[in-house]
Coordinates of C-alpha atoms in Angstrom, one line a residue:
M1 CA -13.0 -32.4 -61.7
S2 CA -15.2 -35.4 -61.3
S3 CA -17.1 -35.8 -58.1
H4 CA -17.1 -39.6 -58.3
A5 CA -15.1 -41.8 -55.8
V6 CA -12.0 -43.4 -57.4
P7 CA -10.6 -46.8 -56.3
T8 CA -7.0 -46.5 -55.2
R9 CA -6.0 -49.4 -57.4
Q10 CA -6.4 -47.1 -60.4
G11 CA -3.3 -45.2 -59.3
R12 CA -2.7 -42.1 -57.3
I13 CA -3.9 -38.8 -58.6
E14 CA -1.9 -35.7 -58.0
D15 CA -1.6 -35.1 -54.2
T16 CA -4.1 -32.3 -53.5
R17 CA -4.5 -32.8 -49.8
R18 CA -5.3 -29.6 -48.0
A19 CA -3.6 -29.4 -44.6
I20 CA -5.6 -30.0 -41.4
V21 CA -5.0 -27.2 -38.9
Q22 CA -7.3 -28.3 -36.0
R23 CA -8.6 -31.6 -34.8
T24 CA -11.0 -32.5 -31.9
R25 CA -13.2 -35.1 -30.4
G26 CA -15.2 -32.5 -28.5
Q27 CA -16.8 -33.2 -25.1
A28 CA -19.3 -35.9 -24.4
H29 CA -22.4 -35.3 -22.2
G30 CA -24.2 -38.6 -22.1
A31 CA -25.6 -39.5 -25.5
I32 CA -24.5 -36.1 -27.0
T33 CA -21.0 -35.0 -27.9
R34 CA -20.5 -31.2 -28.4
L35 CA -17.9 -31.3 -31.2
F36 CA -17.4 -27.6 -31.5
S37 CA -18.9 -24.2 -30.3
P38 CA -18.3 -20.5 -31.0
G39 CA -15.7 -20.2 -28.3
D40 CA -13.4 -22.7 -30.0
I41 CA -13.5 -24.2 -33.5
G42 CA -16.8 -22.5 -34.3
G43 CA -15.0 -19.1 -34.2
L44 CA -12.6 -20.4 -37.0
I45 CA -15.2 -21.9 -39.4
K46 CA -18.1 -19.6 -38.9
P47 CA -20.9 -19.6 -40.2
F48 CA -20.7 -23.2 -38.8
V49 CA -20.7 -22.3 -35.1
F50 CA -22.0 -25.4 -33.1
L51 CA -21.9 -29.1 -34.0
D52 CA -23.4 -31.9 -31.8
F53 CA -23.3 -35.6 -32.6
F54 CA -25.9 -37.9 -31.0
D55 CA -25.9 -41.7 -30.8
A56 CA -28.5 -43.1 -28.4
D57 CA -31.1 -45.8 -27.6
P58 CA -34.4 -43.9 -27.5
A59 CA -35.5 -45.9 -24.4
G60 CA -32.8 -44.3 -22.3
V61 CA -32.9 -40.7 -23.4
P62 CA -35.4 -38.2 -22.1
K63 CA -37.0 -35.6 -24.4
F64 CA -35.4 -32.1 -24.5
G65 CA -37.6 -29.5 -22.9
F66 CA -38.8 -26.4 -24.8
H67 CA -35.9 -24.0 -25.3
P68 CA -35.4 -20.9 -27.4
H69 CA -33.1 -19.7 -30.2
S70 CA -32.6 -16.5 -32.2
G71 CA -30.1 -15.3 -34.8
I72 CA -29.2 -18.8 -35.9
A73 CA -30.5 -21.8 -37.9
T74 CA -30.3 -25.4 -36.8
L75 CA -29.7 -28.1 -39.3
T76 CA -30.4 -31.6 -38.0
L77 CA -29.4 -34.7 -40.1
I78 CA -30.8 -38.1 -39.0
L79 CA -28.3 -40.8 -40.0
S80 CA -30.4 -43.6 -38.5
G81 CA -33.5 -44.0 -36.4
Q82 CA -36.2 -41.4 -35.8
A83 CA -36.3 -38.0 -34.0
S84 CA -39.4 -36.0 -33.0
Y85 CA -39.8 -32.2 -33.2
R86 CA -42.2 -29.5 -32.1
E87 CA -42.1 -25.7 -32.4
T88 CA -44.0 -22.8 -31.0
T89 CA -45.0 -22.2 -34.6
D90 CA -47.3 -25.2 -34.1
R91 CA -45.3 -27.4 -36.4
E92 CA -44.6 -30.9 -35.0
G93 CA -43.8 -34.4 -36.4
V94 CA -41.1 -37.1 -36.8
I95 CA -38.0 -37.1 -38.9
E96 CA -37.1 -40.5 -40.4
T97 CA -33.7 -42.0 -41.3
G98 CA -32.0 -39.8 -43.8
G99 CA -34.3 -36.9 -43.1
V100 CA -33.4 -33.3 -42.3
E101 CA -34.6 -30.5 -40.2
W102 CA -33.8 -26.9 -41.2
M103 CA -35.1 -24.4 -38.6
R104 CA -34.2 -20.8 -39.2
A105 CA -34.9 -19.3 -35.8
S106 CA -33.9 -15.7 -36.9
S107 CA -36.0 -13.3 -34.8
G108 CA -36.9 -16.1 -32.3
V109 CA -38.6 -19.4 -31.8
W110 CA -38.9 -22.1 -29.1
H111 CA -38.7 -25.8 -29.9
T112 CA -38.3 -29.2 -28.4
G113 CA -37.5 -32.7 -29.7
G114 CA -36.1 -36.1 -28.8
M115 CA -35.5 -39.6 -29.9
A116 CA -38.5 -41.5 -31.3
G117 CA -39.3 -45.1 -32.3
T118 CA -37.3 -48.1 -31.1
E119 CA -34.2 -48.0 -33.4
R120 CA -31.0 -46.5 -32.1
V121 CA -30.8 -42.8 -33.2
K122 CA -27.7 -41.3 -34.7
G123 CA -27.1 -38.0 -36.3
F124 CA -25.7 -34.4 -36.3
Q125 CA -27.2 -31.1 -35.3
L126 CA -25.4 -28.1 -36.7
W127 CA -25.9 -24.5 -35.8
V128 CA -25.4 -21.9 -38.5
A129 CA -24.8 -18.2 -37.8
L130 CA -27.1 -16.1 -40.0
P131 CA -26.1 -13.1 -42.1
A132 CA -27.3 -9.7 -40.7
A133 CA -30.1 -9.5 -43.2
L134 CA -31.7 -12.7 -41.8
E135 CA -30.8 -12.8 -38.1
L136 CA -34.0 -10.9 -37.1
A137 CA -36.1 -12.0 -40.0
E138 CA -39.3 -14.1 -39.8
T139 CA -38.8 -17.7 -38.7
D140 CA -38.7 -20.3 -41.4
S141 CA -38.4 -24.1 -41.2
Q142 CA -38.4 -27.2 -43.4
Y143 CA -38.7 -30.9 -42.4
L144 CA -37.9 -33.2 -45.3
D145 CA -37.5 -36.9 -45.7
A146 CA -34.5 -38.6 -47.4
S147 CA -36.1 -38.6 -50.9
A148 CA -35.9 -34.8 -51.0
F149 CA -32.1 -34.9 -51.3
H150 CA -29.9 -36.0 -54.2
S151 CA -26.2 -37.0 -54.6
A152 CA -23.2 -35.9 -56.6
G153 CA -21.0 -39.0 -56.6
P154 CA -20.6 -40.2 -53.0
A155 CA -21.9 -36.9 -51.6
R156 CA -25.5 -36.4 -50.7
V157 CA -26.1 -32.6 -51.0
I158 CA -27.9 -31.6 -47.8
A159 CA -27.4 -27.8 -48.2
G160 CA -26.1 -25.6 -50.9
E161 CA -25.1 -26.8 -54.4
Y162 CA -22.4 -29.2 -55.6
E163 CA -21.5 -30.5 -59.0
G164 CA -24.9 -29.3 -60.4
V165 CA -26.9 -30.9 -57.6
K166 CA -28.8 -28.3 -55.6
S167 CA -30.5 -28.8 -52.2
V168 CA -34.1 -27.7 -51.6
L169 CA -33.2 -26.3 -48.2
R170 CA -33.6 -22.5 -48.0
V171 CA -30.1 -21.9 -46.6
P172 CA -28.2 -18.6 -47.0
A173 CA -26.0 -18.3 -50.1
G174 CA -22.4 -19.4 -49.8
M175 CA -22.7 -22.6 -47.8
N176 CA -22.4 -26.3 -48.6
Y177 CA -23.1 -29.2 -46.3
L178 CA -22.6 -32.8 -47.6
D179 CA -23.3 -36.3 -46.3
V180 CA -20.5 -38.4 -47.8
R181 CA -20.0 -42.2 -47.9
L182 CA -16.9 -44.0 -49.2
R183 CA -16.0 -47.6 -49.4
A184 CA -12.6 -48.9 -48.2
G185 CA -10.0 -48.1 -50.8
E186 CA -11.9 -45.3 -52.5
R187 CA -10.6 -41.8 -53.0
W188 CA -12.7 -38.7 -53.5
V189 CA -11.6 -35.1 -54.1
Y190 CA -13.9 -32.2 -53.0
Q191 CA -13.4 -29.0 -55.0
P192 CA -15.1 -26.2 -53.0
P193 CA -16.9 -23.5 -54.9
E194 CA -14.6 -20.7 -55.8
N195 CA -15.5 -18.3 -53.0
H196 CA -15.6 -20.9 -50.1
D197 CA -12.6 -20.3 -47.9
V198 CA -13.5 -22.3 -44.8
A199 CA -14.0 -26.1 -44.7
W200 CA -14.2 -28.9 -42.1
M201 CA -15.4 -32.5 -41.8
A202 CA -16.8 -34.7 -39.0
S203 CA -16.6 -38.5 -39.2
H204 CA -19.2 -40.9 -37.8
Q205 CA -17.9 -44.1 -39.3
G206 CA -14.6 -45.7 -40.3
I207 CA -11.1 -44.3 -40.9
L208 CA -9.9 -41.8 -43.4
S209 CA -6.4 -40.8 -44.6
M210 CA -5.9 -37.1 -45.3
P211 CA -3.0 -38.0 -45.1
A212 CA -3.1 -38.2 -41.3
L213 CA -5.6 -40.8 -40.1
V214 CA -9.0 -39.4 -38.9
G215 CA -11.4 -41.8 -37.2
A216 CA -15.0 -41.9 -36.2
G217 CA -15.9 -39.2 -33.7
E218 CA -13.3 -36.7 -34.9
V219 CA -13.7 -33.2 -36.4
A220 CA -10.9 -32.0 -38.7
V221 CA -10.7 -28.3 -39.8
F222 CA -8.8 -27.5 -43.0
E223 CA -6.5 -24.6 -43.7
E224 CA -8.4 -21.6 -45.2
G225 CA -8.3 -21.3 -48.9
R226 CA -9.9 -22.6 -52.0
A227 CA -7.7 -25.6 -52.8
P228 CA -9.4 -29.0 -53.3
I229 CA -9.5 -31.5 -50.4
E230 CA -8.6 -35.2 -50.9
F231 CA -10.2 -38.0 -48.9
E232 CA -9.0 -41.6 -49.0
A233 CA -11.1 -44.3 -47.2
V234 CA -9.0 -46.8 -45.2
T235 CA -12.2 -48.6 -44.2
D236 CA -15.8 -48.0 -45.1
T237 CA -16.5 -44.5 -44.0
G238 CA -19.2 -41.9 -43.4
F239 CA -18.7 -38.2 -42.7
V240 CA -20.3 -34.8 -43.1
L241 CA -18.4 -32.0 -44.8
G242 CA -19.0 -28.3 -44.6
S243 CA -17.6 -25.4 -46.7
A244 CA -18.6 -21.8 -46.9
V245 CA -17.8 -18.2 -47.4
K246 CA -16.5 -17.1 -44.0
H247 CA -19.0 -15.3 -41.9
P248 CA -17.7 -11.7 -41.8
H249 CA -19.1 -10.7 -38.4
A250 CA -18.1 -11.2 -34.8
L251 CA -20.1 -13.9 -33.0
V252 CA -22.1 -12.2 -30.2
T253 CA -23.5 -15.1 -28.2
G254 CA -26.3 -15.5 -25.6
H255 CA -27.4 -18.7 -23.9
Y256 CA -29.2 -20.0 -27.0
S257 CA -28.5 -17.3 -29.6
V258 CA -25.8 -16.0 -31.9
H259 CA -26.0 -12.6 -33.5
T260 CA -23.8 -10.1 -35.3
T261 CA -24.1 -7.2 -32.8
E262 CA -25.1 -6.7 -29.1
A263 CA -28.1 -4.7 -30.2
A264 CA -29.3 -7.6 -32.4
L265 CA -28.7 -10.0 -29.6
A266 CA -30.8 -7.9 -27.2
E267 CA -33.7 -7.7 -29.7
G268 CA -33.6 -11.4 -30.3
E269 CA -33.6 -12.2 -26.6
R270 CA -36.5 -9.8 -26.0
N271 CA -38.4 -11.6 -28.8
I272 CA -37.8 -15.1 -27.3
V273 CA -39.0 -13.9 -23.9
T274 CA -42.2 -12.7 -25.4
I275 CA -42.7 -15.9 -27.4
G276 CA -42.0 -18.0 -24.3
R277 CA -44.6 -16.1 -22.3
R278 CA -47.2 -16.5 -25.1
H279 CA -46.4 -20.2 -25.3
E280 CA -46.8 -20.7 -21.6
W281 CA -50.2 -18.8 -21.6
R282 CA -51.4 -21.0 -24.5
R283 CA -50.3 -24.2 -22.7
H284 CA -52.1 -23.2 -19.5
S285 CA -55.2 -22.1 -21.5
R286 CA -55.3 -25.6 -23.1
R287 CA -55.0 -27.3 -19.7
G288 CA -57.9 -25.2 -18.4
R289 CA -60.2 -26.0 -21.3
S290 CA -59.3 -29.7 -20.9
R291 CA -60.2 -29.7 -17.2
S292 CA -63.5 -28.0 -17.8
R293 CA -64.7 -30.7 -20.1

């Protein structure tokens, strides 16, 4: 099946719409909207366990303080504007429009970030629950600009592989994450890989018919299965789409962590305490050297 968008005037194709079983607009906290978390929709579509949407003027939003993670990866997609990042691994920089952060916290890392530049910043931050083999592995991160990603039809392949286009992100096997744009009147059918049984989408622009209308700011979760999913754009639209092999483990959560067992969570949280103390010592050490000059 072609991945290209098809104008509706070419006639309806066979109705392959997969049913929507959950919808939400999440909860807004200032410039950030928590669209789902492990205690609600994230428990249905794991490994996708958290999704935040942000849309803010950099001048009015403070930077986030350093905070830890373990057992997960964060995947941040910048739709417009710029965002800064800094890790306890000593990596820091700025992600431009269209760029992506993939930070696999695994055994533990602390990071911070915020809005940068002067342009309004818009994007999604997704948390991915890691498989048992990676939840306590060494930390790994990638910060890539828009040119590192390629499209299959209207879908830019951010993670995974679709229609022969493979992302450079080092994500676990069995997961796709796409950045999709459709013009008013276009229809597009997503055929998930054969073993992907969970799927969802989150809209940031326009109105889609699936066949119920879904607007900007909404998340829709599709019934489990491997049937294709049909999207029809009522207006010019933009949305992200995730599909995956369902995470087989329970979600054992801490304040900033998600693991597969209580023992793994305890180890991850011990690690981030140790990393936090080391980071604080280094910060005070730098201050001391600066004052002595």
